PDB file of C-alpha atoms and ligand atoms in Angstrom:
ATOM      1  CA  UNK A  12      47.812 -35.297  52.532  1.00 91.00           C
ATOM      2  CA  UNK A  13      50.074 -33.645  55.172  1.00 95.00           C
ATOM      3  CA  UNK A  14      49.753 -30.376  57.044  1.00 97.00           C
ATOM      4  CA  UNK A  15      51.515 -28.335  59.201  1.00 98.00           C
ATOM      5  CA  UNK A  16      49.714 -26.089  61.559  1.00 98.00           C
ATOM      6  CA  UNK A  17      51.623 -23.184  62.683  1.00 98.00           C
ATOM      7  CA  UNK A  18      49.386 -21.800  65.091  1.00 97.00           C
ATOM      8  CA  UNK A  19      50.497 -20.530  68.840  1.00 96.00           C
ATOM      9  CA  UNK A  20      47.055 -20.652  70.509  1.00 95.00           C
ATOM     10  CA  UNK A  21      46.709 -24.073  72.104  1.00 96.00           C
ATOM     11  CA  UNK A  22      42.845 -24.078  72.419  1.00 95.00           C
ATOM     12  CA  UNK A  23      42.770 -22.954  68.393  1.00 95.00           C
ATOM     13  CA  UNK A  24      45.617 -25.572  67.428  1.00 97.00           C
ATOM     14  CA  UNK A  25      43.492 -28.293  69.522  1.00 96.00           C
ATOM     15  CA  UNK A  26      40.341 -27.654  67.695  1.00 95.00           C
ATOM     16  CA  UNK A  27      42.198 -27.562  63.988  1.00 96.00           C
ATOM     17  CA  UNK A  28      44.141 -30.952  65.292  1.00 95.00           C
ATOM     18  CA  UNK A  29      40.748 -32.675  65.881  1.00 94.00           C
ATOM     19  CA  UNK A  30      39.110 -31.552  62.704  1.00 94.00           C
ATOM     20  CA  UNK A  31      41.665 -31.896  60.108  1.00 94.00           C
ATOM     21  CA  UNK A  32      42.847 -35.407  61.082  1.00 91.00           C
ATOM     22  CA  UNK A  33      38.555 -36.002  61.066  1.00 87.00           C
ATOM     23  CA  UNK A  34      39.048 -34.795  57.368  1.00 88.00           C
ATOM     24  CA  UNK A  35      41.276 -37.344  57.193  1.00 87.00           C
ATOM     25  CA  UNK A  36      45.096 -35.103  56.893  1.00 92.00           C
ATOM     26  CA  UNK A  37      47.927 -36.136  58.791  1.00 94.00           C
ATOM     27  CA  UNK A  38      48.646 -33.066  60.881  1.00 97.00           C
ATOM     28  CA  UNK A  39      52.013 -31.350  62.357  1.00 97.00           C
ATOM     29  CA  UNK A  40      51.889 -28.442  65.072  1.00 98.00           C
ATOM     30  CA  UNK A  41      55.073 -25.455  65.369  1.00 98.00           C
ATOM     31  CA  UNK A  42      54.000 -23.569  67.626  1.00 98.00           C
ATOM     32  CA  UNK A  43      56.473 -21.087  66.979  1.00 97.00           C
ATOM     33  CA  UNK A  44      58.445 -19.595  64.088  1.00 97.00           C
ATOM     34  CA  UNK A  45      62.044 -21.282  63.965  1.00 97.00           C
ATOM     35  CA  UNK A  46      59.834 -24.912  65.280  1.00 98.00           C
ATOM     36  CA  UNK A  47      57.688 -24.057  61.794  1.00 98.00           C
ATOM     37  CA  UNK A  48      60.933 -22.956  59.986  1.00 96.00           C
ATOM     38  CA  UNK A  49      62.752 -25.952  61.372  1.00 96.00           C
ATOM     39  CA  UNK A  50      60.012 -28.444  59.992  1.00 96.00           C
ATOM     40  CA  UNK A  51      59.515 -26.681  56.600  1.00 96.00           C
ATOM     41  CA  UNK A  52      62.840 -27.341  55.863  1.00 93.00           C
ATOM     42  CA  UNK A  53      62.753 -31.239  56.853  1.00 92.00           C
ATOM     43  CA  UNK A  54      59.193 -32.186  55.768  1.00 92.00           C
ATOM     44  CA  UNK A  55      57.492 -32.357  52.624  1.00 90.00           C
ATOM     45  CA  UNK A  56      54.116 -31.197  53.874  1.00 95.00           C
ATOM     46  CA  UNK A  57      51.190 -30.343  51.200  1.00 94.00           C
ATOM     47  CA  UNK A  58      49.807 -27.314  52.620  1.00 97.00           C
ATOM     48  CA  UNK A  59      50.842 -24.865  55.697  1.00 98.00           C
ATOM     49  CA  UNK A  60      48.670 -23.128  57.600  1.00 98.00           C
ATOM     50  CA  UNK A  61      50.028 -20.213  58.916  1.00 97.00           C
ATOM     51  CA  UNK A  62      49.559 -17.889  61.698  1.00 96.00           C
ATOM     52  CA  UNK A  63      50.668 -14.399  61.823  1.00 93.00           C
ATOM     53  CA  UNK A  64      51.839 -13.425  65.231  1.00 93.00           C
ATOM     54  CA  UNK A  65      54.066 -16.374  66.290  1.00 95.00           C
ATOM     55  CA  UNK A  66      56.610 -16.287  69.252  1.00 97.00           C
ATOM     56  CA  UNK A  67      60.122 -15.926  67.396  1.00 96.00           C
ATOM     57  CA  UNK A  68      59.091 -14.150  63.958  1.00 93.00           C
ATOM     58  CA  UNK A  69      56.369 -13.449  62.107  1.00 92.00           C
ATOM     59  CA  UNK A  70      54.560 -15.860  59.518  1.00 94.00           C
ATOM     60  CA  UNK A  71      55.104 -12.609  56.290  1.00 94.00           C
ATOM     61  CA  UNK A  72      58.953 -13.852  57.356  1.00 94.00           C
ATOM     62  CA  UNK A  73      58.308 -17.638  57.472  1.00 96.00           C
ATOM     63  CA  UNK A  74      56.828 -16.882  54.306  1.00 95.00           C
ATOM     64  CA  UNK A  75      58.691 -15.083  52.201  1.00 95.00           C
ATOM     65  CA  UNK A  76      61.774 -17.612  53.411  1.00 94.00           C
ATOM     66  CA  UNK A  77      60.401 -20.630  52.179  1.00 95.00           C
ATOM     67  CA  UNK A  78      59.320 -19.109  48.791  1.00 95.00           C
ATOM     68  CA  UNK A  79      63.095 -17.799  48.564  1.00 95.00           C
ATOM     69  CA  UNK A  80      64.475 -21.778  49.889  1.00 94.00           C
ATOM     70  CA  UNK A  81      62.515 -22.751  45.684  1.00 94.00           C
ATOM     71  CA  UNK A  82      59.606 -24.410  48.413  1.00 94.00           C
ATOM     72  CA  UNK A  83      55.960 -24.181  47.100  1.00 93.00           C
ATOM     73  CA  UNK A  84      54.199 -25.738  49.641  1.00 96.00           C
ATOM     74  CA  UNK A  85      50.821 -24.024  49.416  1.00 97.00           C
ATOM     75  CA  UNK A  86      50.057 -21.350  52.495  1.00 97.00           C
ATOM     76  CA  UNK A  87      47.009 -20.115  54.148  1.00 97.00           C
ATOM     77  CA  UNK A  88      47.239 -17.319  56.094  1.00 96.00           C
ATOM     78  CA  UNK A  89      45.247 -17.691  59.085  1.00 94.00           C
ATOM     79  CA  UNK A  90      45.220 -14.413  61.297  1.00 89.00           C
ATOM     80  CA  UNK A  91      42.930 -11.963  63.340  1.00 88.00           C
ATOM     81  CA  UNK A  92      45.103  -9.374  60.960  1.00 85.00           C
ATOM     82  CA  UNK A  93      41.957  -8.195  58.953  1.00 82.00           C
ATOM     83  CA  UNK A  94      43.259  -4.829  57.550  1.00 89.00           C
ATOM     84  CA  UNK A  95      43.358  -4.923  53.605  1.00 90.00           C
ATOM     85  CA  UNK A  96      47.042  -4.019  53.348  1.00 92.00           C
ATOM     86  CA  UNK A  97      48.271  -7.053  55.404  1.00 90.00           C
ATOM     87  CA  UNK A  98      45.866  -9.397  53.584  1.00 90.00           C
ATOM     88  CA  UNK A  99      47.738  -7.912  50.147  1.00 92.00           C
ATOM     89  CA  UNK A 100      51.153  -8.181  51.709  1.00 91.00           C
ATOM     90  CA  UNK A 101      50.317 -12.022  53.057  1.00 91.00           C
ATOM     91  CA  UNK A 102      49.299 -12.865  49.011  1.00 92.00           C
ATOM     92  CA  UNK A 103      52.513 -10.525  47.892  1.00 92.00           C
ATOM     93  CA  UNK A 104      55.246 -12.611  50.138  1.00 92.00           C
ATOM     94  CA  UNK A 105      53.712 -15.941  48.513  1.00 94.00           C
ATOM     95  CA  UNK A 106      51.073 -17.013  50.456  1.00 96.00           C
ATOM     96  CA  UNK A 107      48.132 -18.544  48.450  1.00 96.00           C
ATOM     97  CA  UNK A 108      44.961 -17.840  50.494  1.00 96.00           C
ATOM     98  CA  UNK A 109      44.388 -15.204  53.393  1.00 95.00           C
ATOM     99  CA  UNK A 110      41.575 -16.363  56.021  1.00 95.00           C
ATOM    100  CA  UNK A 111      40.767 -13.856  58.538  1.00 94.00           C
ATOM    101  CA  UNK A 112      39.763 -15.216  62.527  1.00 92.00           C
ATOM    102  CA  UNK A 113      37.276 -15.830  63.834  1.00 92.00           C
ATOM    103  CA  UNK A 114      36.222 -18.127  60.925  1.00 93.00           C
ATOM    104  CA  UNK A 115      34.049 -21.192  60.499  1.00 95.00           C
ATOM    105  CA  UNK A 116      35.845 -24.659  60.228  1.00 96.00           C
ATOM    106  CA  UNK A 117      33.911 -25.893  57.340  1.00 94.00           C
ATOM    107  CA  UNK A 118      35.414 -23.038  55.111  1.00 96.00           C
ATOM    108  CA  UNK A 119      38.789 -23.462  56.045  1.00 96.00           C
ATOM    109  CA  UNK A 120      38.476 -26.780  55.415  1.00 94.00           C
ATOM    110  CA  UNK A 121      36.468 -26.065  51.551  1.00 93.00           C
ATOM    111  CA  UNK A 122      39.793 -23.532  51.319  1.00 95.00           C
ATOM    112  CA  UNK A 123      42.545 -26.574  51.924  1.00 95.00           C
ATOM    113  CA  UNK A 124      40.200 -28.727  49.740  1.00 92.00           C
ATOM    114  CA  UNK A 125      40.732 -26.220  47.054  1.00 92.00           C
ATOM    115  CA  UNK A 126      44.200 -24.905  47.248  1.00 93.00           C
ATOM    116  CA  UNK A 127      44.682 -29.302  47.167  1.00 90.00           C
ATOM    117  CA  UNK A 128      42.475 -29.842  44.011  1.00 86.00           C
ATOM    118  CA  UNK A 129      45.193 -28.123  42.514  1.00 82.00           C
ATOM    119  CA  UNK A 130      47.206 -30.742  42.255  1.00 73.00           C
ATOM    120  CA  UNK A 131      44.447 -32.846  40.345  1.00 73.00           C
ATOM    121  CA  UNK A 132      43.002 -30.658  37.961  1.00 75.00           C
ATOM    122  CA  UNK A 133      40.876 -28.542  39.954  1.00 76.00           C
ATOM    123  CA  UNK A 134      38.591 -31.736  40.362  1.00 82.00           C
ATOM    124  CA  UNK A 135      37.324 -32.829  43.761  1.00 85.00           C
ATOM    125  CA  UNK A 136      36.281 -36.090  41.899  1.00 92.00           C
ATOM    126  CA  UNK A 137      39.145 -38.562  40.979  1.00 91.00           C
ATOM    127  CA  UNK A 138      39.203 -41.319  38.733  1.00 93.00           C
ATOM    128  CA  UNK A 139      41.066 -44.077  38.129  1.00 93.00           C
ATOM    129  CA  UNK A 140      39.534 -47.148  36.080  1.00 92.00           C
ATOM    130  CA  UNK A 141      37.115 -48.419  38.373  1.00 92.00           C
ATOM    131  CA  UNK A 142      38.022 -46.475  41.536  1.00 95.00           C
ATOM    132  CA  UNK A 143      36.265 -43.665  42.752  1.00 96.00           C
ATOM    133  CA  UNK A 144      37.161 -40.889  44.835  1.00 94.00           C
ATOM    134  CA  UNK A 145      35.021 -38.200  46.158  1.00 93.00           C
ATOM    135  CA  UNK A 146      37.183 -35.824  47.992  1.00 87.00           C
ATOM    136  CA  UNK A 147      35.021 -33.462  49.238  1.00 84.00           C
ATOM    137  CA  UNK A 148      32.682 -36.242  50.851  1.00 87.00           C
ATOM    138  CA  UNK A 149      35.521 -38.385  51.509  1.00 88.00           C
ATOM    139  CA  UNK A 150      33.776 -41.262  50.144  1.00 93.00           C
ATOM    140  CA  UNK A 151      35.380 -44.352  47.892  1.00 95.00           C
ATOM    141  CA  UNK A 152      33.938 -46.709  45.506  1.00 96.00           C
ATOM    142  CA  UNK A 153      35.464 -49.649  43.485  1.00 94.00           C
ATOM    143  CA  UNK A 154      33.146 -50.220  40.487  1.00 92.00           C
ATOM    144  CA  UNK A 155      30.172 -48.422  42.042  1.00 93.00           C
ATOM    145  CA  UNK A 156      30.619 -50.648  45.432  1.00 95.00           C
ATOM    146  CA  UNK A 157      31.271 -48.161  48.473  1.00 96.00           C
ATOM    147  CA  UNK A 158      34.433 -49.010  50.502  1.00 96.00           C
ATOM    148  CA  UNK A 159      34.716 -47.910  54.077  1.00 96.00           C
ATOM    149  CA  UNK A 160      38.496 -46.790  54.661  1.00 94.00           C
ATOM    150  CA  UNK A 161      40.012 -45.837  57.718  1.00 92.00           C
ATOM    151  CA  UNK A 162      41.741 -42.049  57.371  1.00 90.00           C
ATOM    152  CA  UNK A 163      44.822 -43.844  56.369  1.00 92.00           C
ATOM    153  CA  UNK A 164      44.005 -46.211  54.380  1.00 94.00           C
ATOM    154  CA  UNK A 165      41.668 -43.054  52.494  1.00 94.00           C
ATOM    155  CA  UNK A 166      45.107 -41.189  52.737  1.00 93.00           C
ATOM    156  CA  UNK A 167      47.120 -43.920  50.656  1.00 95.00           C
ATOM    157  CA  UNK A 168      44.601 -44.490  48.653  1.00 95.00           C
ATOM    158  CA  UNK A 169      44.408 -40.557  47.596  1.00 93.00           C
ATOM    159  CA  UNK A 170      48.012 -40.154  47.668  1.00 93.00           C
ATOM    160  CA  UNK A 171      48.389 -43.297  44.755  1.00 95.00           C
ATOM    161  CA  UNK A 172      45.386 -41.510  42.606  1.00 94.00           C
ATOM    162  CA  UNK A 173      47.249 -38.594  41.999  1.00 90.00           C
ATOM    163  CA  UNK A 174      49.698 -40.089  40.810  1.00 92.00           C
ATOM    164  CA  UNK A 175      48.210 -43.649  38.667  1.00 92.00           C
ATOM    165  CA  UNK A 176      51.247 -45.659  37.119  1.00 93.00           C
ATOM    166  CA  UNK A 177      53.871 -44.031  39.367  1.00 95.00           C
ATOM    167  CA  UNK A 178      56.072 -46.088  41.914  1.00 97.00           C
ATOM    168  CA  UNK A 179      55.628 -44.487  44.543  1.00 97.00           C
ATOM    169  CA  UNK A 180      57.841 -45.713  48.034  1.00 95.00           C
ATOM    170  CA  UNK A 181      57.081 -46.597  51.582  1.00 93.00           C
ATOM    171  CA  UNK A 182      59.021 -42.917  52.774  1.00 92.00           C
ATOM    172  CA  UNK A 183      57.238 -41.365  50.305  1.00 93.00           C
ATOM    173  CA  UNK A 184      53.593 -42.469  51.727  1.00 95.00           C
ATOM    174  CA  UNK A 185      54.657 -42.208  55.455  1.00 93.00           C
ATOM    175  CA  UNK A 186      55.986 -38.651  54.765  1.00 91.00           C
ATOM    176  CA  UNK A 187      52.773 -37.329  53.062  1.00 93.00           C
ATOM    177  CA  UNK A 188      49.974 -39.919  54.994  1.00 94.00           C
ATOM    178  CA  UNK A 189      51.725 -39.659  58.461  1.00 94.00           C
ATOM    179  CA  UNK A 190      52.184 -37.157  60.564  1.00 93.00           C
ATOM    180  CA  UNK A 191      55.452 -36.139  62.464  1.00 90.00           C
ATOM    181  CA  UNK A 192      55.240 -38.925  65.274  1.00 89.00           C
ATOM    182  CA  UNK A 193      55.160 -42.104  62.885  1.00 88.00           C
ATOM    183  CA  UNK A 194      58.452 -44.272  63.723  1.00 85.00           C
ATOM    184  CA  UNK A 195      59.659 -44.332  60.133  1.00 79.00           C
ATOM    185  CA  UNK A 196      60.726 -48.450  61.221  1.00 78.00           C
ATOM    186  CA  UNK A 197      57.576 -49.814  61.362  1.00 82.00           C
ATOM    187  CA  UNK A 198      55.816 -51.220  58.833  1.00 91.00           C
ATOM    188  CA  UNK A 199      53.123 -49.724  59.288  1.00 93.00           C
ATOM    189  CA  UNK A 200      52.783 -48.754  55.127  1.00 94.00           C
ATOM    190  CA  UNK A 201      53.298 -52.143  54.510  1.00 94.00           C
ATOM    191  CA  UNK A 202      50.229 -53.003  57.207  1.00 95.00           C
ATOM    192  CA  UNK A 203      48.022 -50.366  55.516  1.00 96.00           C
ATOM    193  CA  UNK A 204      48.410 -51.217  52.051  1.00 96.00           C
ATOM    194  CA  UNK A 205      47.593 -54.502  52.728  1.00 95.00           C
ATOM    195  CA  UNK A 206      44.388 -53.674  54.453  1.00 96.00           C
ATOM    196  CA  UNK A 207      43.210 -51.616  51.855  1.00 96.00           C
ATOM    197  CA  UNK A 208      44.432 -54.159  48.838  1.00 95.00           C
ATOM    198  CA  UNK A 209      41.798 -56.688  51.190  1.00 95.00           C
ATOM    199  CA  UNK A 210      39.035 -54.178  50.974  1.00 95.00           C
ATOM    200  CA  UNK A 211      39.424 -53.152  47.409  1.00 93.00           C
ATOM    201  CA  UNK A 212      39.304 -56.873  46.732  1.00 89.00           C
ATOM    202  CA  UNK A 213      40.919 -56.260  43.163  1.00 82.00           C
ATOM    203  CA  UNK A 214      44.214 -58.394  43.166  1.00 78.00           C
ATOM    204  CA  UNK A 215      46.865 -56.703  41.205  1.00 86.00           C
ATOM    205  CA  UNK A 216      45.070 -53.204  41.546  1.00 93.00           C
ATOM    206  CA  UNK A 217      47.830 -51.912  44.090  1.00 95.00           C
ATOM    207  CA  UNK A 218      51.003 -53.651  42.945  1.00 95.00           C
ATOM    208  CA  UNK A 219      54.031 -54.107  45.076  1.00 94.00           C
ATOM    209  CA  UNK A 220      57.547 -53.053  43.026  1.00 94.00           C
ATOM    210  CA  UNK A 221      59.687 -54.546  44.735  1.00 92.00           C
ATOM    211  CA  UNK A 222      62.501 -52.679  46.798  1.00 89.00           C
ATOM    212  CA  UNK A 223      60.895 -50.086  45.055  1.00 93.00           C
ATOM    213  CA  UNK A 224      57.306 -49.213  46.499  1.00 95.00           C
ATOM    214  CA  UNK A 225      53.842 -49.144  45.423  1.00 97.00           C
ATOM    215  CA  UNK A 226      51.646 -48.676  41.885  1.00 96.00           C
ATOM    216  CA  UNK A 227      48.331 -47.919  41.583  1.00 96.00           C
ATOM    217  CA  UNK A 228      47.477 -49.461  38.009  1.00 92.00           C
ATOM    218  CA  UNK A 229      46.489 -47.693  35.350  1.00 83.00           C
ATOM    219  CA  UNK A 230      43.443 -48.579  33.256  1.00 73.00           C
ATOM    220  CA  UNK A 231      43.543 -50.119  30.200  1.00 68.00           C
TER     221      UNK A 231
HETATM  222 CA1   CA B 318      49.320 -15.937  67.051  1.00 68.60          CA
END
Protein backbone atom coordinates (compact mmCIF):
# COMPACT_ATOMS: atom_id res chain seq x y z
CA UNK A 1 0.00 0.00 0.00
CA UNK A 2 1.07 3.59 -0.89
CA UNK A 3 1.07 6.77 1.16
CA UNK A 4 1.61 10.17 0.83
CA UNK A 5 2.76 12.17 3.75
CA UNK A 6 1.97 15.74 3.58
CA UNK A 7 3.66 16.94 6.47
CA UNK A 8 6.05 20.29 6.55
CA UNK A 9 8.05 19.47 9.70
CA UNK A 10 11.18 17.65 8.59
CA UNK A 11 12.05 16.03 12.00
CA UNK A 12 8.07 14.75 12.11
CA UNK A 13 8.12 13.67 8.28
CA UNK A 14 11.60 11.78 9.11
CA UNK A 15 10.21 9.86 11.94
CA UNK A 16 6.72 8.89 9.92
CA UNK A 17 9.24 7.99 6.78
CA UNK A 18 11.12 5.48 9.01
CA UNK A 19 8.11 3.92 10.59
CA UNK A 20 5.68 3.51 7.88
CA UNK A 21 8.09 2.01 5.32
CA UNK A 22 9.03 -0.41 8.79
CA UNK A 23 5.20 -1.20 8.48
CA UNK A 24 6.00 -2.11 5.31
CA UNK A 25 4.03 1.12 2.99
CA UNK A 26 5.73 2.64 0.26
CA UNK A 27 5.86 6.27 1.32
CA UNK A 28 5.73 9.82 -0.64
CA UNK A 29 6.60 13.26 1.16
CA UNK A 30 4.87 17.05 -0.19
CA UNK A 31 6.00 19.08 1.91
CA UNK A 32 3.83 21.69 0.83
CA UNK A 33 0.32 22.20 -0.54
CA UNK A 34 0.51 22.57 -4.49
CA UNK A 35 3.79 19.59 -4.11
CA UNK A 36 0.72 17.44 -2.25
CA UNK A 37 -1.87 18.80 -4.78
CA UNK A 38 0.54 18.18 -7.62
CA UNK A 39 1.04 14.40 -6.56
CA UNK A 40 -2.66 13.72 -5.70
CA UNK A 41 -3.46 14.39 -9.01
CA UNK A 42 -0.65 12.03 -10.64
CA UNK A 43 -0.55 9.15 -8.10
CA UNK A 44 -2.88 6.63 -7.07
CA UNK A 45 -1.88 6.56 -3.43
CA UNK A 46 -4.14 4.47 -0.79
CA UNK A 47 -4.24 6.76 2.02
CA UNK A 48 -3.01 10.58 2.63
CA UNK A 49 -1.93 11.82 5.57
CA UNK A 50 -2.49 15.23 5.91
CA UNK A 51 -1.21 18.13 7.75
CA UNK A 52 -3.03 21.23 8.43
CA UNK A 53 -0.80 24.22 8.28
CA UNK A 54 1.24 23.65 5.07
CA UNK A 55 3.33 26.40 3.24
CA UNK A 56 1.03 27.32 0.12
CA UNK A 57 -2.63 26.38 1.44
CA UNK A 58 -4.14 24.69 3.93
CA UNK A 59 -4.85 20.78 4.07
CA UNK A 60 -9.32 21.74 4.73
CA UNK A 61 -8.38 23.16 0.91
CA UNK A 62 -6.28 20.17 -0.29
CA UNK A 63 -9.12 18.42 0.98
CA UNK A 64 -12.10 19.51 -0.06
CA UNK A 65 -10.28 19.71 -3.80
CA UNK A 66 -9.60 16.26 -4.16
CA UNK A 67 -13.08 15.13 -2.91
CA UNK A 68 -14.51 17.70 -5.62
CA UNK A 69 -11.59 16.13 -8.54
CA UNK A 70 -14.38 12.37 -7.79
CA UNK A 71 -10.78 11.22 -5.70
CA UNK A 72 -11.46 9.04 -2.56
CA UNK A 73 -8.24 8.40 -1.44
CA UNK A 74 -8.78 7.97 2.29
CA UNK A 75 -7.38 11.14 4.58
CA UNK A 76 -6.13 11.48 8.03
CA UNK A 77 -5.91 14.61 9.37
CA UNK A 78 -2.88 14.95 11.30
CA UNK A 79 -2.64 18.45 13.13
CA UNK A 80 -1.78 20.22 16.53
CA UNK A 81 -5.44 21.88 15.56
CA UNK A 82 -7.26 20.26 18.62
CA UNK A 83 -10.34 22.59 18.90
CA UNK A 84 -13.67 20.55 18.29
CA UNK A 85 -14.90 22.77 15.46
CA UNK A 86 -11.82 22.18 13.21
CA UNK A 87 -11.82 18.44 14.00
CA UNK A 88 -15.78 18.62 12.64
CA UNK A 89 -14.84 20.80 9.72
CA UNK A 90 -11.63 18.32 8.81
CA UNK A 91 -14.49 15.17 8.81
CA UNK A 92 -17.11 17.77 6.97
CA UNK A 93 -14.57 18.66 3.87
CA UNK A 94 -14.05 14.71 3.45
CA UNK A 95 -11.45 13.71 5.49
CA UNK A 96 -11.94 10.22 7.10
CA UNK A 97 -10.07 10.32 10.45
CA UNK A 98 -8.84 13.45 12.54
CA UNK A 99 -5.59 12.66 14.77
CA UNK A 100 -4.58 15.39 16.95
CA UNK A 101 -0.35 15.98 17.67
CA UNK A 102 1.45 15.06 19.72
CA UNK A 103 0.29 11.42 19.21
CA UNK A 104 1.80 7.98 19.62
CA UNK A 105 3.04 6.15 16.39
CA UNK A 106 1.49 2.89 17.15
CA UNK A 107 -2.07 4.51 16.91
CA UNK A 108 -1.58 6.23 13.87
CA UNK A 109 -0.40 3.36 12.51
CA UNK A 110 -3.74 0.98 14.14
CA UNK A 111 -5.72 4.23 12.39
CA UNK A 112 -4.09 3.60 8.63
CA UNK A 113 -4.51 -0.16 9.41
CA UNK A 114 -8.14 0.53 9.80
CA UNK A 115 -9.16 3.18 7.41
CA UNK A 116 -7.10 0.17 4.91
CA UNK A 117 -9.18 -2.85 6.21
CA UNK A 118 -11.73 -1.12 4.46
CA UNK A 119 -10.94 -2.23 1.44
CA UNK A 120 -11.09 -6.00 2.63
CA UNK A 121 -13.99 -6.30 4.64
CA UNK A 122 -13.04 -4.72 7.73
CA UNK A 123 -10.73 -7.88 8.28
CA UNK A 124 -7.10 -7.52 9.28
CA UNK A 125 -6.88 -11.32 8.44
CA UNK A 126 -6.86 -12.27 4.66
CA UNK A 127 -7.40 -15.39 3.04
CA UNK A 128 -6.81 -16.84 0.05
CA UNK A 129 -6.78 -20.82 -0.30
CA UNK A 130 -3.82 -21.69 1.49
CA UNK A 131 -2.24 -18.24 1.99
CA UNK A 132 -2.35 -16.39 4.99
CA UNK A 133 -2.11 -12.90 5.77
CA UNK A 134 -2.01 -11.25 9.06
CA UNK A 135 -1.97 -7.59 8.50
CA UNK A 136 -1.77 -6.24 11.65
CA UNK A 137 1.36 -8.51 12.59
CA UNK A 138 2.56 -8.42 9.18
CA UNK A 139 3.11 -12.01 9.19
CA UNK A 140 2.50 -14.66 6.06
CA UNK A 141 1.88 -18.26 5.93
CA UNK A 142 1.40 -20.72 2.97
CA UNK A 143 -0.51 -23.74 4.37
CA UNK A 144 0.37 -23.01 8.00
CA UNK A 145 4.30 -22.68 6.97
CA UNK A 146 5.54 -19.02 7.94
CA UNK A 147 7.21 -17.15 5.02
CA UNK A 148 9.66 -14.39 5.71
CA UNK A 149 9.01 -11.54 3.00
CA UNK A 150 10.90 -8.59 2.49
CA UNK A 151 8.44 -5.22 2.72
CA UNK A 152 8.02 -5.62 -0.94
CA UNK A 153 7.64 -8.73 -1.57
CA UNK A 154 4.81 -8.48 1.73
CA UNK A 155 3.55 -5.42 -0.38
CA UNK A 156 2.84 -7.54 -3.67
CA UNK A 157 1.81 -10.13 -1.98
CA UNK A 158 -1.04 -7.91 -0.09
CA UNK A 159 -1.73 -5.92 -3.04
CA UNK A 160 -2.69 -9.52 -5.20
CA UNK A 161 -4.95 -10.70 -1.99
CA UNK A 162 -7.22 -8.04 -2.32
CA UNK A 163 -7.86 -8.61 -5.31
CA UNK A 164 -7.66 -12.97 -5.93
CA UNK A 165 -8.44 -13.82 -9.72
CA UNK A 166 -7.74 -10.29 -10.98
CA UNK A 167 -4.88 -9.46 -13.57
CA UNK A 168 -3.38 -7.16 -12.11
CA UNK A 169 -0.13 -5.25 -14.20
CA UNK A 170 3.45 -4.42 -13.53
CA UNK A 171 2.32 -0.25 -13.35
CA UNK A 172 -0.29 -1.21 -11.36
CA UNK A 173 2.03 -2.96 -8.52
CA UNK A 174 4.91 -0.37 -8.88
CA UNK A 175 2.33 2.47 -8.46
CA UNK A 176 0.71 1.08 -5.23
CA UNK A 177 4.09 -1.10 -3.77
CA UNK A 178 6.64 1.66 -4.76
CA UNK A 179 7.10 4.77 -3.73
CA UNK A 180 7.70 7.98 -5.89
CA UNK A 181 11.53 7.30 -6.67
CA UNK A 182 11.11 3.73 -8.38
CA UNK A 183 12.40 4.10 -12.18
CA UNK A 184 9.19 2.78 -13.69
CA UNK A 185 12.02 0.84 -16.43
CA UNK A 186 13.31 -1.53 -14.30
CA UNK A 187 12.14 -4.65 -13.72
CA UNK A 188 12.18 -4.57 -10.61
CA UNK A 189 8.21 -6.15 -10.36
CA UNK A 190 9.31 -8.69 -12.47
CA UNK A 191 12.50 -9.35 -9.87
CA UNK A 192 10.08 -9.32 -6.90
CA UNK A 193 7.50 -11.53 -8.06
CA UNK A 194 9.85 -13.94 -8.81
CA UNK A 195 11.39 -13.93 -5.41
CA UNK A 196 8.33 -14.31 -3.72
CA UNK A 197 6.85 -17.14 -6.35
CA UNK A 198 10.53 -18.98 -4.95
CA UNK A 199 9.50 -18.54 -1.38
CA UNK A 200 5.90 -19.44 -1.67
CA UNK A 201 7.21 -22.54 -3.39
CA UNK A 202 3.62 -23.18 -4.94
CA UNK A 203 4.19 -23.21 -8.83
CA UNK A 204 1.26 -21.77 -10.59
CA UNK A 205 0.07 -19.88 -7.33
CA UNK A 206 1.16 -16.37 -8.83
CA UNK A 207 0.58 -16.76 -12.56
CA UNK A 208 2.15 -14.61 -15.17
CA UNK A 209 -0.66 -13.27 -18.00
CA UNK A 210 1.22 -12.50 -20.36
CA UNK A 211 1.61 -8.79 -21.70
CA UNK A 212 -0.93 -8.54 -19.29
CA UNK A 213 0.41 -8.82 -15.56
CA UNK A 214 -0.01 -10.91 -12.63
CA UNK A 215 -2.92 -13.39 -10.92
CA UNK A 216 -3.05 -14.52 -7.70
CA UNK A 217 -5.19 -17.86 -8.10
CA UNK A 218 -8.19 -18.39 -6.73
CA UNK A 219 -9.06 -21.51 -4.73
CA UNK A 220 -10.90 -24.14 -5.91
CA1 LIG B 1 2.40 22.17 9.52
Amino acid sequence: MRLLVVEDEEDLVDALRVGLVRAGYAVDVAFDAPAAQEKLQVNGYDLVLLDLNLPGGDGFQLCRAARAAGNDVRIIMVTARDRLDDRVRGLDEGADDYLVKPFAFPELLARVRALLRRDTGGTSVLEVGLLRIDTARMEVSLGGRALALTPKEYGVLHYLMTRPGHVVSSEELLEHVWDEHADPFTNTVRVTVGNLRRKLQADGLIETVISRGYRLKEPT
